[in-house]
Short mmCIF file of C-alpha atoms in Angstrom, two decimals:
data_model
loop_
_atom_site.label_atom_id
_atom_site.label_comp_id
_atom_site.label_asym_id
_atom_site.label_seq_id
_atom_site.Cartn_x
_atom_site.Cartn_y
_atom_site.Cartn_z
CA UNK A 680 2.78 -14.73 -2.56
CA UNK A 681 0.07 -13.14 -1.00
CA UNK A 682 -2.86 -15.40 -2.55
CA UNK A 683 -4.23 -12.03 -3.90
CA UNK A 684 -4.72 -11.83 -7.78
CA UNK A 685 -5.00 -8.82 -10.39
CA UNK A 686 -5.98 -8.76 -13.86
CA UNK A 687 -4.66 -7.50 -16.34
CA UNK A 688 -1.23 -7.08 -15.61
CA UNK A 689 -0.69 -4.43 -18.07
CA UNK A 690 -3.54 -2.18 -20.05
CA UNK A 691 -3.43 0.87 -22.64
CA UNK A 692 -6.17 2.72 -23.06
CA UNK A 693 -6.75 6.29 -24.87
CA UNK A 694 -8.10 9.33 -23.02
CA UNK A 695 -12.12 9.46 -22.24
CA UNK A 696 -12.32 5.18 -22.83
CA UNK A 697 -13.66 3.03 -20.02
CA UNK A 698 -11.42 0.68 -18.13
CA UNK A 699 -12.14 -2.58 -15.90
CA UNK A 700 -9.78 -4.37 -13.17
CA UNK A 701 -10.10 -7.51 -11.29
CA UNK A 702 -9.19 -8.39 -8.54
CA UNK A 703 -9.64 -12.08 -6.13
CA UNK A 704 -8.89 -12.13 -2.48
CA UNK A 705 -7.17 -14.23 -0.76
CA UNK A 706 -9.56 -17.31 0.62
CA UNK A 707 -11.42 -16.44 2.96
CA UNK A 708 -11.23 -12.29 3.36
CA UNK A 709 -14.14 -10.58 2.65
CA UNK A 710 -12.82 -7.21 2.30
CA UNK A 711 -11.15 -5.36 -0.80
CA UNK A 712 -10.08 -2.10 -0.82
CA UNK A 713 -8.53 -0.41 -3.97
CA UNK A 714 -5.48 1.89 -3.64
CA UNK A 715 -3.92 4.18 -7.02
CA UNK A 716 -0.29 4.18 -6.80
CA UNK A 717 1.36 6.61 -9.22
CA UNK A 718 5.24 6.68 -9.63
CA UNK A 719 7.30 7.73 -7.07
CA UNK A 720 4.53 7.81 -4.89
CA UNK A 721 2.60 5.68 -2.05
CA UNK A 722 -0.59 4.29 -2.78
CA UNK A 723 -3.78 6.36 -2.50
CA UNK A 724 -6.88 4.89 -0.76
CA UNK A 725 -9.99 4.65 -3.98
CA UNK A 726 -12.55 2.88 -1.61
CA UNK A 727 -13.10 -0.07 0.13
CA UNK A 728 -15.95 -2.93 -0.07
CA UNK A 729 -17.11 -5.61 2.74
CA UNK A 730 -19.53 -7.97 2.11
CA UNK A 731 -20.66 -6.12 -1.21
CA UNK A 732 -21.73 -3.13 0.40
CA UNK A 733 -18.86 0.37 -0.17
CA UNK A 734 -17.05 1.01 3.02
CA UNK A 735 -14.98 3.93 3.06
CA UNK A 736 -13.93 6.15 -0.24
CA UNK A 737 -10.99 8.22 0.00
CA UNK A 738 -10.55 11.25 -2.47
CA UNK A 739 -11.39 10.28 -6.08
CA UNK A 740 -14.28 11.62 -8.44
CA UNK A 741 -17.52 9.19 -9.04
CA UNK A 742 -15.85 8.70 -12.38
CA UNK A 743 -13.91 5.84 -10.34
CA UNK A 744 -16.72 3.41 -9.07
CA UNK A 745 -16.50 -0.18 -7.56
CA UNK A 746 -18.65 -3.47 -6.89
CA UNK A 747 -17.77 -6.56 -4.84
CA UNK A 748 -19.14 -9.98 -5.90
CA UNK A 749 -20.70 -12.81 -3.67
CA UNK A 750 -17.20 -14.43 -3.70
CA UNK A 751 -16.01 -11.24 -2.88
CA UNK A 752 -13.91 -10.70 -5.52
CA UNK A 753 -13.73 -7.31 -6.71
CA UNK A 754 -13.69 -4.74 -9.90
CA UNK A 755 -12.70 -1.08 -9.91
CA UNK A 756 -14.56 0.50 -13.03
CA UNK A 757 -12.61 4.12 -14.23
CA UNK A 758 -15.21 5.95 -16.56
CA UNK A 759 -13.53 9.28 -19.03
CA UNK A 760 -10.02 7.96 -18.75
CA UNK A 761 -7.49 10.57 -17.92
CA UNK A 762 -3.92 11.00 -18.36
CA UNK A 763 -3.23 11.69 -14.79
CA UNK A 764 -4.97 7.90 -14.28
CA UNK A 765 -2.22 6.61 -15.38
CA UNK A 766 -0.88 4.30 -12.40
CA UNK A 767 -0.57 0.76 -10.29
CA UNK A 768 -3.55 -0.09 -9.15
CA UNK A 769 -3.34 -2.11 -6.13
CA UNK A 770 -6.36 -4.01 -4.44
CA UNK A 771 -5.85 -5.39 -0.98
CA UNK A 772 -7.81 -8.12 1.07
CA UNK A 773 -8.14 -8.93 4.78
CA UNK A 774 -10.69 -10.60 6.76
CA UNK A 775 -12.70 -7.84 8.41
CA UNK A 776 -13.74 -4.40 8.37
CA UNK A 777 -10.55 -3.40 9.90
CA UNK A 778 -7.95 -2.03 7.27
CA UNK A 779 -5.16 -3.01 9.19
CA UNK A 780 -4.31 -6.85 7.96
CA UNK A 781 -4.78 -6.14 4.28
CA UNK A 782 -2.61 -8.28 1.42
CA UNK A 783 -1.88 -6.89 -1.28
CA UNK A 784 -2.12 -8.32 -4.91
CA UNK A 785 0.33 -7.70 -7.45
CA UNK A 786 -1.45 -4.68 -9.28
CA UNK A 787 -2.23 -3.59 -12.21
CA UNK A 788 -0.10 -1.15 -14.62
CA UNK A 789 -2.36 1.42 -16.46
CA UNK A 790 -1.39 3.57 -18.96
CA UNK A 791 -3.42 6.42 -20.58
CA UNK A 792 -2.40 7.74 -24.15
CA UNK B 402 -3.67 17.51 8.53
CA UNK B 403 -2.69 13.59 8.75
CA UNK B 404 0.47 12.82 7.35
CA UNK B 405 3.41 10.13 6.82
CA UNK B 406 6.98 11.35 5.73
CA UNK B 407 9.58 9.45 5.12
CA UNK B 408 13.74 10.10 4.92
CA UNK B 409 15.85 9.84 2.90
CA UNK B 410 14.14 9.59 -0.44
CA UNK B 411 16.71 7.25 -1.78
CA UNK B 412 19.61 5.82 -0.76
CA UNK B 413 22.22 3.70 -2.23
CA UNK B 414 24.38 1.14 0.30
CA UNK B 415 26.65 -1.84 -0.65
CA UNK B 416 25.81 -5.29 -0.20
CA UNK B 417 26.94 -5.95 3.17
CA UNK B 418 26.49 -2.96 4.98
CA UNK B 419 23.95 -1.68 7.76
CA UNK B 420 21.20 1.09 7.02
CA UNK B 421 18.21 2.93 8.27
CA UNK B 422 15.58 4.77 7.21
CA UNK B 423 13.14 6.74 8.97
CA UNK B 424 9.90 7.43 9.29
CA UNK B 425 7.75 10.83 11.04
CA UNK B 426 4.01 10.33 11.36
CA UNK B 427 1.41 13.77 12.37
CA UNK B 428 -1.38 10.81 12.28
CA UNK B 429 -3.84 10.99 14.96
CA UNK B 430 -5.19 9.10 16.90
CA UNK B 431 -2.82 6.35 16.63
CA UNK B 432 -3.47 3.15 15.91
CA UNK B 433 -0.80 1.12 14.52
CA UNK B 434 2.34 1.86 12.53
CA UNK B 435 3.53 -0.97 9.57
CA UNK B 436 6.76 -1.37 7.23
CA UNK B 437 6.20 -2.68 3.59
CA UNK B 438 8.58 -3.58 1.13
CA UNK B 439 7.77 -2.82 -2.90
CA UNK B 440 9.69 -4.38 -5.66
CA UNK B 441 9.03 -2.02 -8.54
CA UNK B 442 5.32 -3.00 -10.05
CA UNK B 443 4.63 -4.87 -7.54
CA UNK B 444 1.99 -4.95 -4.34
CA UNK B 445 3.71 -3.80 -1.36
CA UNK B 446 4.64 -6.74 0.92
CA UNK B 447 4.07 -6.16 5.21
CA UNK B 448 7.65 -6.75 7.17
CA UNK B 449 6.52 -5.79 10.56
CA UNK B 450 3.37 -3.90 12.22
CA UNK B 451 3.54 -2.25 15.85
CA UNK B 452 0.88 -1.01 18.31
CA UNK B 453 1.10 1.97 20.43
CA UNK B 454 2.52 -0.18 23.30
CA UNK B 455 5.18 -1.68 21.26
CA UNK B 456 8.70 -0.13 21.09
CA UNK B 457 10.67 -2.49 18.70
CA UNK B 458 10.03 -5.07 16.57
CA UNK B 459 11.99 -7.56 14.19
CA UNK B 460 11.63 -10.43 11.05
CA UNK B 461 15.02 -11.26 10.40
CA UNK B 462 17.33 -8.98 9.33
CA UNK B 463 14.42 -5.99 9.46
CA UNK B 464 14.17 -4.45 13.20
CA UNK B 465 11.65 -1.36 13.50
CA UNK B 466 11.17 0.88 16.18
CA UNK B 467 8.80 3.36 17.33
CA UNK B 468 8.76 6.42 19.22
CA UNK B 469 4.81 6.90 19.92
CA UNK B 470 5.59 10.14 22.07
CA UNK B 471 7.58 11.42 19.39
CA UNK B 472 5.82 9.86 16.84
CA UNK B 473 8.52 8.22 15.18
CA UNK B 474 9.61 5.26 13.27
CA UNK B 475 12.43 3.88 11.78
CA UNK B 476 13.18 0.36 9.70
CA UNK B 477 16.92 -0.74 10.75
CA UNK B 478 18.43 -3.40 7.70
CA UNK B 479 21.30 -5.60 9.11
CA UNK B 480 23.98 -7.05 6.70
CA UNK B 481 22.00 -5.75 3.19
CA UNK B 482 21.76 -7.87 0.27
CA UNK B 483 20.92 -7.77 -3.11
CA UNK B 484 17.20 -8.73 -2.92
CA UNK B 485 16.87 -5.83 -0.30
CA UNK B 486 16.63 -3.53 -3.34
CA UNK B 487 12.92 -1.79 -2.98
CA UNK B 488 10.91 0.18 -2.11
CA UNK B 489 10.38 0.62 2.08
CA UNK B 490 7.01 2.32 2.65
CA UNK B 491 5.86 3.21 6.00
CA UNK B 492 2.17 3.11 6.78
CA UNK B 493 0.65 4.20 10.15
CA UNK B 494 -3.42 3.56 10.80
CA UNK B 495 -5.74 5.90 12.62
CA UNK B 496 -8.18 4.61 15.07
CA UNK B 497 -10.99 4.56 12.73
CA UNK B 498 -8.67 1.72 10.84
CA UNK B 499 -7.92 4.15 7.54
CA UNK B 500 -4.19 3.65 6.40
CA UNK B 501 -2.05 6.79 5.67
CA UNK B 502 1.18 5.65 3.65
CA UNK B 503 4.25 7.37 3.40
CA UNK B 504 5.63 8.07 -0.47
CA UNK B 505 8.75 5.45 0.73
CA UNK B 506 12.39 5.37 0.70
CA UNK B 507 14.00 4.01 -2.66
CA UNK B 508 16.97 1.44 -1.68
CA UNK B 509 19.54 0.37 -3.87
CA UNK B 510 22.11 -1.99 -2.83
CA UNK B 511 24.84 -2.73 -5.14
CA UNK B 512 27.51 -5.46 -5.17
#
């Protein structure tokens, strides 16, 4: 185990709702970044936030937005749900800026009906 | 354009037996080149990372490789087992620290 948490596990939502999903690093990172992982497919970079502040978005609409807490724990907010949203969505921790020692939690399955 | 492919797409070995899978990278500049392993739904898990100046690299019966000059990788599995069926995604990081992933080789080993 990574020490990385997600929640939910699972979530079904209807096209155009609003969804929210947690994340906690691991003790003592203070960087989260958010990857969409559709099947068959390798994750896609969302963004990435250190020390509250967005670092780094890859290519998804504003309809995806983010914030990072004080504990720096994490939420990924997905406005006008989709069916192509449909996906893992993985969040992964490290202890810098650099991307390169990121753990990742176990994700979360979304489904869009 | 920055890319990670990955070969073959699947692959299906019996427990037991040797296997490799391979990994070509267009990512540049390098930075660093890593090996996860996904059991389905789950977050991928790292098995090894390498630097430019690193040719080979093992944790236990996973030994990758790189070519930097011709910008390949590949993630050798000695004497497979059950739990080895995953997921193997290859990941290589530019300079400014943003990860490319590969869409992964789908193992199967079978008794």
């Amino acid at each position: 185990e990574t020490g990385v948490t997600q929640s939910p596990t699972h979530l079904i939502k209807t096209r155009g709702q609003q969804v929210t999903l947690r994340c906690s690093s691991q003790s003592g990172h203070n960087t989260v970044s958010w990857y969409q992982q559709a099947l068959g497919q390798g994750p896609q970079f969302i963004f990435q936030y250190y020390r509250e502040e967005e670092n780094g978005r890859g290519n998804f609409p504003p309809r995806f937005s983010g914030l990072q807490f004080p504990n720096y724990s994490s939420e990924l907010n997905v406005n006008a749900l989709e069916l192509d949203d449909s996906a893992l969505y993985l969040c992964a921790s490290s202890t810098q800026r650099s991307y390169n020692e990121q753990f990742f939690g176990p994700g979360t399955r979304l489904t869009v009906l | 354009k920055n890319q990670v492919e990955q070969s073959p797409q699947s692959l299906i070995i019996l427990e037991g037996k040797n296997c490799t899978l391979q990994c070509n990278y267009t990512v540049s500049p390098f930075s660093n080149l890593r090996w996860y392993k996904q059991d389905t739904g789950r977050g991928p898990v790292s098995l090894t990372i390498m630097t430019f100046s690193e040719n080979t690299k093992s944790n236990g019966r996973y030994t990758a490789t790189l070519d930097a000059d011709t910008k390949q990788s590949s993630l050798h599995i000695t004497a497979s087992q059950l739990s080895d069926s995953a997921s193997y995604i290859c990941v290589v990081s530019e300079d400014t620290d943003k990860l490319i992933f590969g869409t992964g080789t789908r193992l199967q080993v079978f008794p």
